[in-house]
Coordinates of C-alpha atoms and ligand atoms in Angstrom, one line a residue:
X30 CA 87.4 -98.9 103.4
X31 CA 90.6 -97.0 103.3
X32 CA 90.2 -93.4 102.6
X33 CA 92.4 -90.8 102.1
X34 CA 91.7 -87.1 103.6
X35 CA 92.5 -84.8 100.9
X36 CA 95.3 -82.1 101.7
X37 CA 93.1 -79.2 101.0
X38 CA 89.6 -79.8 101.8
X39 CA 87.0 -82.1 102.0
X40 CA 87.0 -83.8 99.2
X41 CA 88.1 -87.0 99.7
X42 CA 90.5 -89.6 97.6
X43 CA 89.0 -92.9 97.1
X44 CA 92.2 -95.4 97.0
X45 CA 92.2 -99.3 95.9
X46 CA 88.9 -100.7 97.2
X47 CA 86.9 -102.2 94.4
X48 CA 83.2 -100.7 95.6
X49 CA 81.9 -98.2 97.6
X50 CA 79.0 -97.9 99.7
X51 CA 77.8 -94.8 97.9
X52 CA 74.6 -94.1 100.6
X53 CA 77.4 -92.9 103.3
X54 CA 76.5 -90.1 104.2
X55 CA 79.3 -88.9 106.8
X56 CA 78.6 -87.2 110.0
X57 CA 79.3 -83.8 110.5
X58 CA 81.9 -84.6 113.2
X59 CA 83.8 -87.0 110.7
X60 CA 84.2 -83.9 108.0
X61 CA 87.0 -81.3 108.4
X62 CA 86.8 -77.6 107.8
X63 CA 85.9 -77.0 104.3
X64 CA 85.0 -73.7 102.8
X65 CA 81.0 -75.1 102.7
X66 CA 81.6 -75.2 106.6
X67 CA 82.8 -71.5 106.5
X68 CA 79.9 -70.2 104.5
X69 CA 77.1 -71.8 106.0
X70 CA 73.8 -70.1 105.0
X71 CA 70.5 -70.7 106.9
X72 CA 67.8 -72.5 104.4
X73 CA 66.2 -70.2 102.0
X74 CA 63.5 -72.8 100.4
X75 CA 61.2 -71.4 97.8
X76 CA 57.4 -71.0 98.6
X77 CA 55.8 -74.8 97.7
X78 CA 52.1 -74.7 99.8
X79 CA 50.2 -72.7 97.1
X80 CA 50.8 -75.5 94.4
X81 CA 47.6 -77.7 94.3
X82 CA 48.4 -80.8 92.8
X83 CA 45.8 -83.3 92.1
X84 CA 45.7 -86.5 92.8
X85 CA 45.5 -88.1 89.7
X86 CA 46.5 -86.7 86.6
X87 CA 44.9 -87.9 83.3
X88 CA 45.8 -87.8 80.0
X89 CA 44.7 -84.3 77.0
X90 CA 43.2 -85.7 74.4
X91 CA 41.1 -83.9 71.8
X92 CA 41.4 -81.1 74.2
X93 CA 39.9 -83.1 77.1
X94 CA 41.2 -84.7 80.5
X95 CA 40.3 -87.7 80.1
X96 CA 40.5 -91.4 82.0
X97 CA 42.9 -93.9 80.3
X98 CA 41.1 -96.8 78.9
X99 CA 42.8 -99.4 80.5
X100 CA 42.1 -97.3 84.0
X101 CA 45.7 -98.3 84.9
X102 CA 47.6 -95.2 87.2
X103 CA 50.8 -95.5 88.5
X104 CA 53.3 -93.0 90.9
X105 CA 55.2 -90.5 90.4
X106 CA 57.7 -89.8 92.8
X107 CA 59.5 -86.6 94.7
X108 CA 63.3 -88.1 94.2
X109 CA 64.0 -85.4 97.2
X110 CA 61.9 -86.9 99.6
X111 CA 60.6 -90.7 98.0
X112 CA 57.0 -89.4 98.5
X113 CA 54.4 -90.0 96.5
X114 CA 52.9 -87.1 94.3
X115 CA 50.0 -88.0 92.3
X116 CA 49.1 -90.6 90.6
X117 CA 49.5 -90.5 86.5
X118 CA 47.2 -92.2 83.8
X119 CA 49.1 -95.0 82.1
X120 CA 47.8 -94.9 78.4
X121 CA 48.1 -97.9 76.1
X122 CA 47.8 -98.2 72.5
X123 CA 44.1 -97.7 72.5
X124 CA 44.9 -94.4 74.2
X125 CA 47.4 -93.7 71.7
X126 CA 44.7 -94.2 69.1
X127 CA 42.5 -92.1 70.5
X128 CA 45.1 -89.5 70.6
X129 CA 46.4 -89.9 67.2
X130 CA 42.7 -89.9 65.9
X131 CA 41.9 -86.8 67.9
X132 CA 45.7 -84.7 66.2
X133 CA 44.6 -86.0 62.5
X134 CA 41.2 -84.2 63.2
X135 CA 43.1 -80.9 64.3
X136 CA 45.2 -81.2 61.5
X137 CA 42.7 -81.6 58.8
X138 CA 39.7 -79.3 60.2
X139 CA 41.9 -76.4 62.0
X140 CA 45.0 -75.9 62.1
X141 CA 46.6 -77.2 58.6
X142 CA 43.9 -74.7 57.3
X143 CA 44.5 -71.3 59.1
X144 CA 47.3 -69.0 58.3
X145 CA 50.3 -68.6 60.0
X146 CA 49.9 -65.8 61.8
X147 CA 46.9 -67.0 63.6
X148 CA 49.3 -69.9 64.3
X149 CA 51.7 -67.6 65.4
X150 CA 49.0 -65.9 67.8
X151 CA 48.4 -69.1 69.5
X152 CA 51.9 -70.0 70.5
X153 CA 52.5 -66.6 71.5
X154 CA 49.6 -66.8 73.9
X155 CA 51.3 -69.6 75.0
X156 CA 54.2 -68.2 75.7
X157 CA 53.1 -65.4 77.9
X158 CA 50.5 -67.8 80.0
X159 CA 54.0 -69.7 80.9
X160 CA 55.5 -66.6 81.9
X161 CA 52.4 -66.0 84.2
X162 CA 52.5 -69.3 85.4
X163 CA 56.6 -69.5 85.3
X164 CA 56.9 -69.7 89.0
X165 CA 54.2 -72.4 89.8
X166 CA 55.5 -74.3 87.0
X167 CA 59.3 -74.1 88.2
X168 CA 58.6 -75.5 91.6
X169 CA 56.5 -78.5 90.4
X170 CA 59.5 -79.3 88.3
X171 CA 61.3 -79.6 91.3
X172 CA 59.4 -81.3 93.2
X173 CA 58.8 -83.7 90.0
X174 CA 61.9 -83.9 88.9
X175 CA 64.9 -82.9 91.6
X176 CA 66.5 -80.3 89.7
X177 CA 67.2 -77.4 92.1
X178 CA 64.7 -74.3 91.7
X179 CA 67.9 -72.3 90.6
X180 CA 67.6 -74.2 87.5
X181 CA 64.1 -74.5 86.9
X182 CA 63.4 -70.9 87.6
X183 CA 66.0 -69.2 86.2
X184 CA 67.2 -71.3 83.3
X185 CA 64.4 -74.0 82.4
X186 CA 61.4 -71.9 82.4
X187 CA 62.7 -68.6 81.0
X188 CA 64.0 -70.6 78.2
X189 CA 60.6 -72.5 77.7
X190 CA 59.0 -69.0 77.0
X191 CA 61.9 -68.4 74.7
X192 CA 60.8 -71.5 72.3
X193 CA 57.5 -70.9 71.9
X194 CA 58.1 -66.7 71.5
X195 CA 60.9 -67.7 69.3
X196 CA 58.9 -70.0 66.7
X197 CA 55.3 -68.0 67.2
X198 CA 57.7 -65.3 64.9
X199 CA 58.4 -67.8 62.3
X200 CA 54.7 -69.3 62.0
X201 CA 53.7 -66.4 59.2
X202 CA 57.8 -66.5 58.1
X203 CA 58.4 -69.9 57.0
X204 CA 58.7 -68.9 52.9
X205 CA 61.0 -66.3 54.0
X206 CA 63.1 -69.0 56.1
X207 CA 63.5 -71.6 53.3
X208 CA 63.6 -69.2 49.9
X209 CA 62.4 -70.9 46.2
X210 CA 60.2 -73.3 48.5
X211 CA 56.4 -74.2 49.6
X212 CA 57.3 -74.9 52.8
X213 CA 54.3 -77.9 53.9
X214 CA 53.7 -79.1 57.5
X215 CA 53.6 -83.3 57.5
X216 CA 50.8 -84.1 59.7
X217 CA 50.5 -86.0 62.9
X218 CA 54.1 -85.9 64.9
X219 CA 54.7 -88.1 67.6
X220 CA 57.0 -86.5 70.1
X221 CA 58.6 -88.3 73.2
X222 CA 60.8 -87.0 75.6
X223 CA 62.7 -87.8 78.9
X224 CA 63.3 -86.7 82.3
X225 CA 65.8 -84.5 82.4
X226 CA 64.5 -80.9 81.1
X227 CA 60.7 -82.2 81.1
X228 CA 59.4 -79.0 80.1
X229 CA 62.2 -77.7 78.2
X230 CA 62.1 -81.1 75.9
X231 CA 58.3 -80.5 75.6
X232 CA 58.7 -77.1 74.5
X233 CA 61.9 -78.2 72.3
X234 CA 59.0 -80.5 70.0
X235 CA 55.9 -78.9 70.2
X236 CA 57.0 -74.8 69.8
X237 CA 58.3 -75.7 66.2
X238 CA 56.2 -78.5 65.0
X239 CA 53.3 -76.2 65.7
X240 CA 54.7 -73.2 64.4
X241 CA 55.1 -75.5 60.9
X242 CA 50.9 -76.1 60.9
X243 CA 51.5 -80.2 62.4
X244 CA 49.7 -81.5 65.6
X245 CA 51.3 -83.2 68.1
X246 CA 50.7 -86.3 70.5
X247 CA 53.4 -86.2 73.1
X248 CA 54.8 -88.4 75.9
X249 CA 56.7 -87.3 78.5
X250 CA 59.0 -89.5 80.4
X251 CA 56.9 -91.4 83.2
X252 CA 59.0 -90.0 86.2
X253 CA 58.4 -86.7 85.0
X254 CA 54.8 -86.1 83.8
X255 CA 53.1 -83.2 86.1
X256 CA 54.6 -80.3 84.5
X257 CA 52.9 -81.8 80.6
X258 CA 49.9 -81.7 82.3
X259 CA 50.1 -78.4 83.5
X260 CA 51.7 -77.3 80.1
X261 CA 48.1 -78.7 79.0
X262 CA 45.9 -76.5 80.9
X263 CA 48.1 -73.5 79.5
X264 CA 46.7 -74.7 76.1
X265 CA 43.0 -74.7 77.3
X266 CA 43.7 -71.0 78.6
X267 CA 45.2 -70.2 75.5
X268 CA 41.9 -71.4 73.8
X269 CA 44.6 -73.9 71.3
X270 CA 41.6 -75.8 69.1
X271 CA 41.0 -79.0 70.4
X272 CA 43.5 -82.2 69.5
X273 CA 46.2 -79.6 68.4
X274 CA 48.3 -80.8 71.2
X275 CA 47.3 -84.2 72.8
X276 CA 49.5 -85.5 76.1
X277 CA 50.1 -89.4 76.4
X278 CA 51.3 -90.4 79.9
X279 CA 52.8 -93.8 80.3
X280 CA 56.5 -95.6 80.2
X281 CA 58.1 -97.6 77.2
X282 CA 54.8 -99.6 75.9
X283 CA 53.1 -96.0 75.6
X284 CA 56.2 -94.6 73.6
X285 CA 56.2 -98.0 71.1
X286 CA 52.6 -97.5 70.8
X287 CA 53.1 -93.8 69.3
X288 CA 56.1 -95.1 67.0
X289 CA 53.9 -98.1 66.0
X290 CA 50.8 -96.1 65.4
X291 CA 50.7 -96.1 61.2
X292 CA 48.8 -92.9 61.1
X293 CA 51.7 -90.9 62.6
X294 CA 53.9 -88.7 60.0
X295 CA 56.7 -88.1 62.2
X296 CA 58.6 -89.3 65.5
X297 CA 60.8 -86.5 67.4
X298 CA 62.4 -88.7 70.2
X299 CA 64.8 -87.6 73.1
X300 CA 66.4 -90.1 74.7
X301 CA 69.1 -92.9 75.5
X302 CA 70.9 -94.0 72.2
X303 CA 69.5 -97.6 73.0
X304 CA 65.7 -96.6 72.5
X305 CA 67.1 -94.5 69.9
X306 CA 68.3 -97.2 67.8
X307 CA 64.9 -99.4 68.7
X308 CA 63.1 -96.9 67.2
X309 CA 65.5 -96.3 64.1
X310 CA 64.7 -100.4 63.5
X311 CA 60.6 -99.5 64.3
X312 CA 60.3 -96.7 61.3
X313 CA 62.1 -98.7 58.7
X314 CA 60.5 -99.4 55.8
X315 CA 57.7 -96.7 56.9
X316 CA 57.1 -93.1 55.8
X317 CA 57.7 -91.7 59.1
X318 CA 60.2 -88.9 59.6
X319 CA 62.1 -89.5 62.0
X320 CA 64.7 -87.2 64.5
X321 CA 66.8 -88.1 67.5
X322 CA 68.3 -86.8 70.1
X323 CA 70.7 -88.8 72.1
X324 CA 73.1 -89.3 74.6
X325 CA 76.5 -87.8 74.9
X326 CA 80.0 -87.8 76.3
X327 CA 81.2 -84.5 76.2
X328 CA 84.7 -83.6 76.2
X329 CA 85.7 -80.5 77.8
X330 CA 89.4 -79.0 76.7
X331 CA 91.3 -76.5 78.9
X332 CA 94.6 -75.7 77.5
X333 CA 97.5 -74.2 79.6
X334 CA 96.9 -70.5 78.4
X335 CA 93.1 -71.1 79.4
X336 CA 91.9 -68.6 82.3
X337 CA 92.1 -71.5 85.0
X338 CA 89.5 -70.0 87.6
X339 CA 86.8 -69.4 84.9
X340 CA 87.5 -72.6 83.3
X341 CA 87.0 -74.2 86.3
X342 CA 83.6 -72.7 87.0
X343 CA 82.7 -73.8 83.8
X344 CA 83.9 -77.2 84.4
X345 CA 81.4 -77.2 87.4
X346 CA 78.8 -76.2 85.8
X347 CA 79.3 -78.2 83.1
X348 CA 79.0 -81.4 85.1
X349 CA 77.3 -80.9 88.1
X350 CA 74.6 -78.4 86.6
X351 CA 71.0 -80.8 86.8
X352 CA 72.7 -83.3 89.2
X353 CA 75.0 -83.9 85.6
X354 CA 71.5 -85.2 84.1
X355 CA 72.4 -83.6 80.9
X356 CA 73.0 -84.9 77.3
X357 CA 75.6 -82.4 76.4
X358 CA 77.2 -82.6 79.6
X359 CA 80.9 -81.9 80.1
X360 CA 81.9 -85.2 81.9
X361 CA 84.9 -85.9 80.0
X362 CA 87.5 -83.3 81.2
X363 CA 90.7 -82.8 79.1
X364 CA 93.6 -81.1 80.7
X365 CA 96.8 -80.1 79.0
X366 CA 99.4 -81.2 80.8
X367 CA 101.6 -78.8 82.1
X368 CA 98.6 -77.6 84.8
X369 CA 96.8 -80.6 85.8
X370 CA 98.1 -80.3 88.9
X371 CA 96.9 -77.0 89.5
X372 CA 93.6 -77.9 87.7
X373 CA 93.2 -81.1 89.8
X374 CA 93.5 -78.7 93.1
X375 CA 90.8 -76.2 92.4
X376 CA 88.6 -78.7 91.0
X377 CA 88.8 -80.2 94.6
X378 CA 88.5 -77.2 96.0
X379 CA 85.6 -76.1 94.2
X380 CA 83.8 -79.5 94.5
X381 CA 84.0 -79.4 98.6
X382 CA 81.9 -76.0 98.5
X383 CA 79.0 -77.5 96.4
X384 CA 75.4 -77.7 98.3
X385 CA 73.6 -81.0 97.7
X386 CA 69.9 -81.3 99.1
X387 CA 66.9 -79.5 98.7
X388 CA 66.3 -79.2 95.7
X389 CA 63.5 -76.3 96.7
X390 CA 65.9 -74.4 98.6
X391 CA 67.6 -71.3 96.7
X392 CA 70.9 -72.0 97.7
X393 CA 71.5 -75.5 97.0
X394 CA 73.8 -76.2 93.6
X395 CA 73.2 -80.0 93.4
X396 CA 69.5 -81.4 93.8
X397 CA 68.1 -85.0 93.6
X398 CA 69.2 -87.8 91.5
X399 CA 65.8 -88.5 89.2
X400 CA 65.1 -92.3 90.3
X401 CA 66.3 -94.9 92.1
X402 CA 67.3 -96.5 88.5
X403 CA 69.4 -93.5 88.0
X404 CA 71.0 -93.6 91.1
X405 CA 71.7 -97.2 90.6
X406 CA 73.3 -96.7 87.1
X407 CA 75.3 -93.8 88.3
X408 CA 76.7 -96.3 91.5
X409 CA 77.1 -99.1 88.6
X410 CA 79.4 -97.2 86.6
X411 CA 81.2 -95.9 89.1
X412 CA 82.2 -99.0 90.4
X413 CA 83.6 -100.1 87.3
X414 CA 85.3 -97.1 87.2
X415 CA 87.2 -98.0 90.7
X416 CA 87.5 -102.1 89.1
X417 CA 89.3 -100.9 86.4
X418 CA 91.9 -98.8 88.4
X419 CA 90.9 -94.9 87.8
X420 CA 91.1 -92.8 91.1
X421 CA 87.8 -91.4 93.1
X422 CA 87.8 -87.8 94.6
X423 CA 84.6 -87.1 96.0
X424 CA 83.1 -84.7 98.1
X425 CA 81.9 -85.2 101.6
X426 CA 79.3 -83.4 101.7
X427 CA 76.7 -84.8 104.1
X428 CA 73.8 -86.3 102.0
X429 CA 70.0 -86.1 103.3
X430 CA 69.0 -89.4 104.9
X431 CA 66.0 -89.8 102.4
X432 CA 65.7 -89.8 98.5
X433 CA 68.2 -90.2 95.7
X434 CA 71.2 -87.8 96.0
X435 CA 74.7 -88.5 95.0
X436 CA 77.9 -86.1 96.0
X437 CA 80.1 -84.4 93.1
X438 CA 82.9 -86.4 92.2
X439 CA 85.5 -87.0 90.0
X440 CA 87.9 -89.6 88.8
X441 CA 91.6 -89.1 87.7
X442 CA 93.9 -91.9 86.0
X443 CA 91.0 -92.4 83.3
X444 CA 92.2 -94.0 80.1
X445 CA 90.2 -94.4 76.7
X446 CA 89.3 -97.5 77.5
X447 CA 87.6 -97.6 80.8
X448 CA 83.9 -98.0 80.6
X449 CA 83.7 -94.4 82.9
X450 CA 85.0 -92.5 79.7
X451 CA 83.1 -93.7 77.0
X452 CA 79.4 -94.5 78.9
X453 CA 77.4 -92.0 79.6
X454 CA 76.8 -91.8 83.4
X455 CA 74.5 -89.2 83.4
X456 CA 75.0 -88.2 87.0
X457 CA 77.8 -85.8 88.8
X458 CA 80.7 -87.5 88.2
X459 CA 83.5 -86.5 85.8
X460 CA 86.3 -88.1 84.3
X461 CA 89.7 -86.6 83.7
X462 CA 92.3 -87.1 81.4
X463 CA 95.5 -85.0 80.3
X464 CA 96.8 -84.6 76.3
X465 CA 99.9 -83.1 75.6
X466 CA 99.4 -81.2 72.0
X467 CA 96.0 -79.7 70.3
X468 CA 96.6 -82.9 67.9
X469 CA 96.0 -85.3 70.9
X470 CA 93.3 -83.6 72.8
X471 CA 91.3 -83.4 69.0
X472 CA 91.9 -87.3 68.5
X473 CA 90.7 -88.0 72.3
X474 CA 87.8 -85.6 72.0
X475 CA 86.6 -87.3 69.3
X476 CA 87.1 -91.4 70.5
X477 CA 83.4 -91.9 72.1
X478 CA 80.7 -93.4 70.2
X479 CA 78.9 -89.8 70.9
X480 CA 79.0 -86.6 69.2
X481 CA 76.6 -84.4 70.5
X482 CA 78.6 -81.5 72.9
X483 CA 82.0 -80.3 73.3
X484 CA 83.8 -77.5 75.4
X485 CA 87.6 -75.2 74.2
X486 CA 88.8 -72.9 77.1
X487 CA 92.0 -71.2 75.5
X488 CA 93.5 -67.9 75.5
X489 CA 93.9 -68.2 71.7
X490 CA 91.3 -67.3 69.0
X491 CA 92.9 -69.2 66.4
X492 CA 93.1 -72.3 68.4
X493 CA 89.7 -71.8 68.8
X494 CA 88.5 -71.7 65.3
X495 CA 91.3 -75.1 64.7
X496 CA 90.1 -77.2 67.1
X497 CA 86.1 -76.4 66.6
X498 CA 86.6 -77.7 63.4
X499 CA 88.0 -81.0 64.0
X500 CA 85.9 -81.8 66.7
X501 CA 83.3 -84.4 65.5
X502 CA 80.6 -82.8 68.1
X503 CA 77.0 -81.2 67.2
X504 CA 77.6 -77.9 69.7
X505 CA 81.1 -76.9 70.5
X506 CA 81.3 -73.8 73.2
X507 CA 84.2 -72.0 73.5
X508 CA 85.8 -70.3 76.6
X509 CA 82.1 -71.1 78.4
X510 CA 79.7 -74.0 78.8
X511 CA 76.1 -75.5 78.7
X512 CA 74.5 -72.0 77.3
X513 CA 71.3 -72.5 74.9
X514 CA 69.4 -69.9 72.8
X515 CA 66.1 -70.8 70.6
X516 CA 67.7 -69.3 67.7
X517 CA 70.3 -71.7 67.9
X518 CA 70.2 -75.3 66.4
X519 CA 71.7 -78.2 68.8
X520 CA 72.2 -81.8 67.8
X521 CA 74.2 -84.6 67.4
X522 CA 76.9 -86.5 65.0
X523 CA 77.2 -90.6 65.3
X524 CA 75.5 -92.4 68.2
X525 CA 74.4 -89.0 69.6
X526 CA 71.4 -88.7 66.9
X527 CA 70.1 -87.0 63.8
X528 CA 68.8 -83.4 63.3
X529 CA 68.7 -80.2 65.0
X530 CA 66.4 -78.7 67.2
X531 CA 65.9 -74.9 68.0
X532 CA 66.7 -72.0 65.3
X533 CA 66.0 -72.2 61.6
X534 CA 67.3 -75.8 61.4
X535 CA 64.5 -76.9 63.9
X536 CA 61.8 -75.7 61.9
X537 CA 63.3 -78.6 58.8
X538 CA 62.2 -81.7 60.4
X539 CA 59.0 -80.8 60.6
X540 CA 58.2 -79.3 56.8
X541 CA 57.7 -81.5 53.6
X542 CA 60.9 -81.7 51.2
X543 CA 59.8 -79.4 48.7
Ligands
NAD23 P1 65.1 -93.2 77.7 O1 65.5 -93.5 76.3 O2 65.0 -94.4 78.7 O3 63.6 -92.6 77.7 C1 63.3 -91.5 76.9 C2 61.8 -91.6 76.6 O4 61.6 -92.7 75.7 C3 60.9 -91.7 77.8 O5 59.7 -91.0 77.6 C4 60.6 -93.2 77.8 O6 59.3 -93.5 78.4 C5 60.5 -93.5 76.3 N1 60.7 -94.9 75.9 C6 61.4 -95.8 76.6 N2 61.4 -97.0 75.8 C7 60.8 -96.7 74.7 C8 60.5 -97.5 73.5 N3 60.8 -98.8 73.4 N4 59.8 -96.9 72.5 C9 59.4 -95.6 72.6 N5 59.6 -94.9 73.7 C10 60.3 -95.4 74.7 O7 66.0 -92.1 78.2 P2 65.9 -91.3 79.6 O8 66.7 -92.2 80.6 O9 64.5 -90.9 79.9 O10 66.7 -90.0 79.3 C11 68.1 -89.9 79.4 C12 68.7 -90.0 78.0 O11 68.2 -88.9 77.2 C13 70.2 -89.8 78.1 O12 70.9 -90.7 77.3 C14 70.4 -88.3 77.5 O13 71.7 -88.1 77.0 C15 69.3 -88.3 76.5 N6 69.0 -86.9 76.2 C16 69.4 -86.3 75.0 C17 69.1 -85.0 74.7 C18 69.6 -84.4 73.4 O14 69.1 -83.3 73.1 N7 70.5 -85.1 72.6 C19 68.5 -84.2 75.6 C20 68.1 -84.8 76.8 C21 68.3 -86.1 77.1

């Protein structure tokens, strides 16, 4: 396989072969001095033997653990090390029932009846159990999931506080947020959400549908399930009356059985745009509400006033940040032309230094690939984009010889058409392009079947405000990247989904239209 040793670091430039054997991981005696060489740092992995995980984990209903009907289990995974966790209850459409049954009992005997503020009580006491329990909760994300602790800890958790603080103060408030109105909660909502930000997606549904007086039966993504059922306990602690919140473990046939379930009001789904638009066809001609949140190809714009560095560091975090398992991440990269060169250089430079492994260990930037079907879609797509002629620069990091990992990279000599820059890849691996005027980088921006994200790194204020309001995306950030706030709404245009979630706007979906 010819490769090409980059001139500054080690990176590496991936020429005219038509695959690559993406599991190399290169010994250390093959890799040249890079600046991750220079600053090596001794492990620093965060505490893990005080978490007691069970062995089986079954599934909250009516405010109970209890076995699935079908007495079906299956694995979940640690994507760091391939090992088996715990084994998770697989429910099927009897368990859904049961569930369903057990939220339109809450809703009609508790918690449709009492006011809002004893609502609002509730999710506050939610709130600050997770902030006792942030740490324990962090780690078996990581472990579950393979997002570094850096992330869980300091951004997931934090911010899954923030929801539930954040709509306990609009529970006794919701006539003051929508003025001349009788604001009314719908009922049942089914809520199902995927892997990436397990908790945060949980706390995305439920903080807001409670807040509005609905119960919730929700399903979390089957390679990510432990933290829901730890989130469940939190609602026993916090005394939540039974079937307000019941937890349905399972894969696809779980997550039809909650769309298909005819007592359900509304669905809430996070997902792929292809289960998205299954479940568009499912509620047709039904009275369910329905929301979605779906995939994205984000394009991030640095013009040539643009502070390079900091753009850069956005650019990373953009992309790499969760292993690049994000919906609005930035993995389109649009550089004006004049300083792609210079761009292109850092971006090397930078992407040499990342850590990838453990995702327990403090200092590591880039954790575990989810699943082995991730992995496999992120190799898939990245073959295509070497068939179809782009260029490969990827970092040589060594990769641990067990679980799913996969080094930052990035290609150069995209064009519209290849597959790598209008697919989502959903892993660390960018695409760049250049644009020569604001008019061009607006009309590339916009040409994905997406719309969720976008990212403007200028010098100029006014450009700023021009370009924001061209671009065809839900949430555009400007001069910074990837930052979320529960006050503010986020959501998609076109294939990226329908309605917002978080802020005033997230509290609509779940209210009656009057
Ligand atoms: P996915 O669509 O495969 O699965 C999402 C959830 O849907 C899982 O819980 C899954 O079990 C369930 N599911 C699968 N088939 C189903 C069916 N037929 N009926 C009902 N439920 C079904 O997506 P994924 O791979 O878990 O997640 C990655 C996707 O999520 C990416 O496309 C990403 O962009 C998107 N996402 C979007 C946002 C957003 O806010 N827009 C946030 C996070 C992730």
């Amino acid at each position: 396989m010819p490769r090409k040793n980059s001139r500054h670091s080690s990176a590496i430039v991936v020429r005219e072969e038509k695959t690559l054997d993406h599991r190399v991981a290169l010994p250390l005696s093959e890799r040249r001095l890079s600046f991750g060489d220079r600053w090596s740092y001794a492990p620093a992995p965060e505490a893990s033997d005080y978490i007691k995980l069970r062995p089986r984990y079954k599934l909250f209903i009516g405010g109970k653990f209890v076995a699935p009907r079908s007495g079906k289990y299956f694995d979940s995974i640690n994507p760091a090390t391939e090992e088996k966790l715990a084994e998770i209850a697989e429910a099927d459409a009897h368990d859904v029932d049961l569930a369903v049954k057990a939220a339109r009992r809450a809703y009609n005997n508790t918690w449709s009846k009492i006011p809002g503020r004893e609502r609002g009580k509730f999710l506050y006491r939610i709130a600050r159990l997770i902030q006792e329990k942030s740490r324990e909760l962090a780690v078996l994300e990581s472990m579950d999931g393979g997002k570094t602790i850096r992330e869980s800890r300091d951004i997931d958790l934090p911010l899954v506080a923030a929801h539930f603080f954040y709509y306990a103060g609009w529970a006794d408030k919701l006539e003051y947020a929508f003025p001349g109105r009788t604001p009314r909660p719908l009922g049942v909502a089914g809520q199902i959400i995927p892997w990436n930000f397990p908790l945060l997606m949980a706390a995305w549904k439920l903080a807001p549908a409670l807040a509005c007086g609905n119960t919730c039966v929700l399903k979390p993504a089957e390679t990510t399930s432990i933290t829901a059922i730890h989130l469940a306990e939190i609602f026993q602690a916090a005394e939540l009356p039974d079937g307000v919140v019941n937890i349905v473990t399972g894969a696809g046939e779980t997550g039809k059985a909650i769309v298909d379930h005819p007592k359900i009001d509304k669905i809430a789904f996070t997902g792929s745009t292809s289960v998205g638009k299954l479940l568009t066809q499912a509620v047709v001609g039904t009275k369910k509400k329905l929301t979605l949140e779906l995939g994205g190809k984000a394009a991030n714009i640095i013009f040539e006033d643009a502070p390079i560095d900091q753009a850069v560091e956005g650019i990373i975090s953009g992309i790499y940040f969760n292993q690049g398992h994000v919906c609005c991440a930035g993995s389109r990269l649009l550089v004006q032309e004049g300083i792609f060169p210079a761009v292109i250089r850092k971006l090397r430079d930078r992407i040499a230094t990342l850590r990838v492994g453990n995702p327990l260990d403090k200092n590591t930037d880039i954790g575990a690939i989810n699943s082995r079907m991730q992995l496999d879609k992120i190799c898939e797509l990245v073959d295509s984009g070497l068939k179809q002629g782009a260029e490969l620069v990827q970092s040589r990091v060594r990769l641990p010889a067990k679980g799913y990992w996969y080094p930052p990279s990035f290609f150069t000599g995209v064009t519209a058409s290849h597959r790598i820059a209008q697919e989502e890849i959903f892993g660390p691996v960018l695409s760049v392009m250049t644009f020569r005027t604001p008019e061009e980088a607006i009309e590339r921006a916009n040409n994905t079947p997406y719309g969720l994200s976008a990212g403007v790194w200028t010098d100029k204020g006014s450009k700023i405000f021009k370009i924001v309001n061209k671009l065809r995306a839900g949430v555009v950030w400007a001069n910074t990247y990837n930052k979320f706030d529960p006050t503010s709404p986020f959501g998609g245009y076109k294939e990226s989904g329908f309605g917002r979630e978080g802020g005033l706007h997230g509290l609509l979906p779940y209210l009656a239209p009057n």
